[in-house]
Amino acid sequence: MRLGFLYSRIRKDEQLLLDELRERDHDVVKIDAREPRFGLDGPEPPEPFADLDLAFNRCQESSRVRYVSRFCEQYDIPVVNPAHPTTVCADKVRGSLALADAGVPTPRTEVTFDVESALESIEAFGYPCVLKPVTGSWGRLIARIDSRSAAEAILEHKATLGSYEHSVFYVQEFVAKPDRDIRVVAADGEPVAAMYRSSEHWITNAAKGGEATQFDPDEEVEDLVQRASDAVGGGLLGVDLMELEDGGYTVHEVNATCEFKALDEANDVDVPARIVDWLEATAAAGEVGA
């Protein structure tokens, strides 16, 4: 397999994948996505993209991920992940709409575009509730709001100091879950591996210090992961779920540029090997994103 490995920085996740690909003697073309010039008026891709069986987009920045995948599709290069799931997952509003449209259980959410309307949504949800940026990752800028005074202060800061996207107010119910959530890395809806992320802090993201331990998906989780994957367009995804007090789960986010190093360390599954298994099958099919 001649695989284009698109990156903007080589983290431990990318190094694990590169090691696995090279152990299997694949022809890996490392492409720093900041360097090529992408034209609009011809079928020929930039030189590093020539004769690829598959492009594997591991760029970190969501805008770069989306555009690079779209250009790969423009050049008829199969790409993981395609532009559609990366676009849907990069925007929490799009992601929530996709899950809701597919009937996947997800936290109650309202979106508003000015401070007064946002405050009305927050008051309607009651306290605590959660205010999230529509873009971003690693739990950054997510706020648990416990009072009206806190809501007023946070909304004023977002309206005054934030970019345009911070004037899109994404308000969500606070889900009373255990001190943990669940991350499942899945390939076209098939779980690769899963973990609990536990923390005394209400944000349990591994990037925020959440402790990772192995989780074995039950049938309900497997079904939700498949449906969530289908809802956003498939690919290699990180599906995040929370356990509900009265049983069952809710899917609060699907990530199209998921990290897995914490999952690999917490799990007895060889995660990069399973991912490369899937890449090989995907390249053989030759249909992704083309």
Coordinates of C-alpha atoms in Angstrom, one line a residue:
M1 CA 0.0 0.0 0.0
R2 CA 1.3 3.5 -0.9
L3 CA -0.1 5.6 1.8
G4 CA 0.1 9.4 2.1
F5 CA 0.4 10.2 5.8
L6 CA -0.8 13.8 6.2
Y7 CA 0.3 15.6 9.3
S8 CA 1.0 18.9 10.9
R9 CA 2.9 17.6 13.9
I10 CA 4.0 14.1 14.8
R11 CA 2.7 13.3 18.2
K12 CA 2.9 9.9 20.0
D13 CA -0.3 8.8 18.3
E14 CA 1.1 9.5 14.8
Q15 CA 4.4 7.8 15.7
L16 CA 2.7 4.6 16.8
L17 CA 0.8 4.5 13.5
L18 CA 4.0 5.2 11.5
D19 CA 5.8 2.5 13.3
E20 CA 3.1 0.0 12.6
L21 CA 2.8 0.9 8.9
R22 CA 6.6 0.6 8.4
E23 CA 6.7 -2.7 10.3
R24 CA 4.3 -4.0 7.6
D25 CA 6.5 -2.6 4.8
H26 CA 4.0 -0.2 3.5
D27 CA 5.2 2.6 1.2
V28 CA 4.5 5.6 3.5
V29 CA 4.8 9.1 2.1
K30 CA 4.9 11.6 4.9
I31 CA 3.3 14.9 3.8
D32 CA 3.5 18.0 6.0
A33 CA 0.1 19.4 5.0
R34 CA 1.4 23.0 5.5
E35 CA 3.7 22.7 2.5
P36 CA 1.7 21.7 -0.7
R37 CA -0.1 24.2 -2.9
F38 CA -3.6 23.0 -3.7
G39 CA -5.0 24.3 -7.0
L40 CA -8.6 24.4 -8.2
D41 CA -8.2 24.1 -11.9
G42 CA -6.8 20.7 -12.7
P43 CA -7.1 17.0 -11.9
E44 CA -3.5 16.6 -11.0
P45 CA -2.7 16.8 -7.3
P46 CA 0.4 18.3 -5.8
E47 CA 3.4 16.0 -6.4
P48 CA 3.6 14.3 -3.0
F49 CA 0.0 13.0 -3.5
A50 CA 0.8 11.2 -6.8
D51 CA -0.1 7.5 -7.0
L52 CA -1.4 7.2 -3.5
D53 CA -3.7 4.3 -2.7
L54 CA -5.0 6.1 0.3
A55 CA -4.4 9.4 2.1
F56 CA -4.6 9.3 5.9
N57 CA -5.3 12.7 7.3
R58 CA -3.8 13.1 10.7
C59 CA -3.6 16.9 10.8
Q60 CA -4.6 18.4 14.1
E61 CA -6.2 21.7 13.2
S62 CA -9.9 21.1 12.3
S63 CA -9.9 23.6 9.4
R64 CA -6.8 22.1 7.9
V65 CA -8.3 18.6 8.2
R66 CA -11.5 19.6 6.5
Y67 CA -9.8 21.4 3.6
V68 CA -7.1 18.8 3.0
S69 CA -9.6 16.0 2.9
R70 CA -11.8 18.0 0.5
F71 CA -8.8 18.5 -1.9
C72 CA -8.0 14.8 -1.7
E73 CA -11.5 14.1 -2.9
Q74 CA -11.1 16.8 -5.6
Y75 CA -8.1 14.7 -6.9
D76 CA -10.0 11.4 -6.6
I77 CA -7.7 10.2 -3.8
P78 CA -9.4 8.0 -1.2
V79 CA -9.0 9.7 2.1
V80 CA -9.5 8.9 5.7
N81 CA -11.4 10.7 7.0
P82 CA -13.4 12.1 4.2
A83 CA -14.5 15.7 4.2
H84 CA -18.1 15.1 5.2
P85 CA -17.4 13.5 8.6
T86 CA -14.6 15.9 9.4
T87 CA -16.9 18.9 8.6
V88 CA -19.8 17.5 10.7
C89 CA -17.6 16.5 13.7
A90 CA -15.6 19.8 13.7
D91 CA -18.7 21.8 14.5
K92 CA -20.7 20.8 17.6
V93 CA -23.9 22.2 16.1
R94 CA -23.6 20.1 13.0
G95 CA -22.7 17.1 15.0
S96 CA -25.6 17.4 17.4
L97 CA -28.0 17.9 14.5
A98 CA -26.6 14.8 12.8
L99 CA -27.1 12.7 15.9
A100 CA -30.6 14.0 16.6
D101 CA -31.6 13.5 13.0
A102 CA -30.5 9.9 13.2
G103 CA -32.4 9.3 16.5
V104 CA -29.1 8.8 18.5
P105 CA -29.7 9.8 22.1
T106 CA -27.8 13.0 22.8
P107 CA -28.0 15.7 25.5
R108 CA -30.7 18.3 25.1
T109 CA -29.1 21.3 23.4
E110 CA -30.1 24.8 22.3
V111 CA -28.2 27.2 20.1
T112 CA -28.7 31.0 20.1
F113 CA -27.0 33.9 18.5
D114 CA -27.1 36.7 21.1
V115 CA -26.5 37.1 24.8
E116 CA -30.1 37.6 25.8
S117 CA -31.3 34.6 24.0
A118 CA -28.5 32.5 25.4
L119 CA -29.4 33.6 28.9
E120 CA -33.0 32.6 28.3
S121 CA -31.8 29.1 27.2
I122 CA -29.6 28.8 30.3
E123 CA -32.4 29.8 32.6
A124 CA -34.7 27.3 30.8
F125 CA -32.2 24.5 31.4
G126 CA -31.7 25.5 35.0
Y127 CA -28.5 25.2 37.0
P128 CA -26.1 23.6 36.5
C129 CA -26.0 23.6 32.7
V130 CA -23.1 23.6 30.2
L131 CA -21.9 26.2 27.7
K132 CA -19.5 25.0 25.0
P133 CA -17.7 26.6 22.1
V134 CA -19.0 25.2 18.8
T135 CA -15.4 24.3 17.7
G136 CA -12.5 23.1 19.7
S137 CA -11.3 20.0 21.5
W138 CA -9.6 18.7 24.6
G139 CA -12.3 20.2 26.8
R140 CA -11.1 23.7 26.2
L141 CA -13.4 26.6 27.0
I142 CA -16.2 24.3 28.2
A143 CA -18.0 26.0 31.2
R144 CA -20.3 24.5 33.8
I145 CA -22.7 27.3 34.8
D146 CA -24.0 27.1 38.3
S147 CA -25.8 30.4 38.7
R148 CA -27.3 33.3 36.8
S149 CA -24.4 35.6 37.8
A150 CA -21.9 33.2 36.5
A151 CA -23.9 32.9 33.2
E152 CA -24.0 36.7 32.8
A153 CA -20.3 37.0 33.4
I154 CA -19.3 34.2 31.0
L155 CA -21.7 35.4 28.2
E156 CA -20.3 38.9 28.5
H157 CA -16.8 37.7 28.2
K158 CA -17.7 35.6 25.1
A159 CA -19.5 38.4 23.5
T160 CA -16.8 41.0 24.2
L161 CA -13.6 39.0 23.8
G162 CA -14.4 36.1 21.6
S163 CA -14.3 35.6 17.8
Y164 CA -17.4 35.3 15.6
E165 CA -17.8 31.7 16.6
H166 CA -18.0 32.7 20.3
S167 CA -21.2 34.6 19.4
V168 CA -22.8 31.2 18.6
F169 CA -24.0 30.1 22.0
Y170 CA -24.2 26.3 22.4
V171 CA -26.1 25.5 25.6
Q172 CA -26.5 22.0 26.8
E173 CA -28.2 20.2 29.7
F174 CA -25.8 19.0 32.5
V175 CA -25.9 15.2 32.6
A176 CA -25.6 13.9 36.1
K177 CA -23.2 11.0 35.2
P178 CA -20.7 9.1 37.3
D179 CA -17.3 10.6 37.6
R180 CA -16.4 9.2 34.2
D181 CA -17.4 9.0 30.6
I182 CA -16.6 6.6 27.8
R183 CA -14.5 7.0 24.7
V184 CA -14.9 4.4 22.0
V185 CA -12.5 4.5 19.0
A186 CA -14.4 3.0 16.1
A187 CA -13.6 2.3 12.4
D188 CA -16.8 2.7 10.3
G189 CA -18.8 2.0 13.4
E190 CA -16.9 -1.1 14.5
P191 CA -15.3 -0.5 17.9
V192 CA -11.5 -0.8 17.9
A193 CA -11.1 -0.3 21.6
A194 CA -12.8 1.6 24.4
M195 CA -12.0 3.2 27.8
Y196 CA -13.5 4.9 30.8
R197 CA -12.1 8.4 31.4
S198 CA -12.4 9.1 35.1
S199 CA -11.8 12.2 37.1
E200 CA -12.9 14.0 40.2
H201 CA -13.4 17.0 37.9
W202 CA -16.6 17.1 35.9
I203 CA -14.6 17.3 32.7
T204 CA -13.1 13.8 32.4
N205 CA -11.2 14.3 29.1
A206 CA -7.9 12.5 29.1
A207 CA -6.3 15.7 27.9
K208 CA -7.5 17.3 31.2
G209 CA -6.0 14.6 33.3
G210 CA -8.8 12.0 33.2
E211 CA -7.6 8.5 34.2
A212 CA -8.0 5.9 31.4
T213 CA -9.1 2.4 32.2
Q214 CA -10.3 -0.3 29.9
F215 CA -14.0 -0.5 29.0
D216 CA -15.6 -3.4 27.2
P217 CA -18.5 -2.2 25.1
D218 CA -21.8 -4.0 25.7
E219 CA -24.4 -4.5 22.9
E220 CA -26.1 -1.2 23.6
V221 CA -22.9 0.8 23.3
E222 CA -21.9 -1.1 20.2
D223 CA -25.3 -0.2 18.6
L224 CA -25.0 3.5 19.6
V225 CA -21.5 3.7 18.3
Q226 CA -22.5 2.2 14.9
R227 CA -25.5 4.6 14.7
A228 CA -23.4 7.6 15.7
S229 CA -20.8 6.7 13.1
D230 CA -23.4 6.4 10.4
A231 CA -25.0 9.7 11.4
V232 CA -21.8 11.7 10.8
G233 CA -20.6 9.8 7.7
G234 CA -18.3 7.1 9.1
G235 CA -14.6 6.8 9.1
L236 CA -12.1 6.5 12.0
L237 CA -13.9 8.2 14.9
G238 CA -13.8 8.8 18.6
V239 CA -17.4 8.4 20.0
D240 CA -17.9 9.8 23.5
L241 CA -20.8 8.6 25.6
M242 CA -22.1 9.3 29.1
E243 CA -23.9 6.9 31.4
L244 CA -27.3 8.0 32.5
E245 CA -28.6 7.8 36.1
D246 CA -31.6 5.7 35.1
G247 CA -29.6 3.4 32.8
G248 CA -28.6 3.7 29.2
Y249 CA -26.2 6.1 27.5
T250 CA -26.2 9.4 25.7
V251 CA -23.7 10.3 23.0
H252 CA -22.4 13.8 23.6
E253 CA -19.8 14.1 20.9
V254 CA -18.2 12.4 17.9
N255 CA -14.6 13.3 17.0
A256 CA -13.1 12.8 13.6
T257 CA -9.5 13.5 14.5
C258 CA -9.3 11.3 17.6
E259 CA -6.2 10.6 19.6
F260 CA -5.7 7.2 21.1
K261 CA -2.5 7.0 23.0
A262 CA -4.3 7.0 26.4
L263 CA -6.6 4.3 25.0
D264 CA -3.7 2.2 23.8
E265 CA -1.9 2.4 27.2
A266 CA -5.1 1.5 29.1
N267 CA -6.1 -1.4 26.9
D268 CA -5.0 -4.9 26.1
V269 CA -5.9 -4.2 22.4
D270 CA -3.1 -3.2 20.1
V271 CA -4.9 0.0 18.9
P272 CA -2.5 1.1 16.1
A273 CA -2.4 -2.4 14.7
R274 CA -6.2 -2.5 14.6
I275 CA -6.3 0.9 12.9
V276 CA -3.8 -0.2 10.3
D277 CA -5.8 -3.4 9.7
W278 CA -8.7 -1.2 8.8
L279 CA -6.6 1.2 6.7
E280 CA -5.4 -1.8 4.7
A281 CA -9.0 -3.0 4.1
T282 CA -10.0 0.6 3.3
A283 CA -7.2 1.0 0.7
A284 CA -8.1 -2.4 -0.8
A285 CA -11.7 -1.2 -1.2
G286 CA -10.5 2.1 -2.7
E287 CA -13.9 3.8 -2.2
V288 CA -13.5 6.1 0.7
G289 CA -13.9 9.8 -0.1
A290 CA -13.4 9.2 -3.8

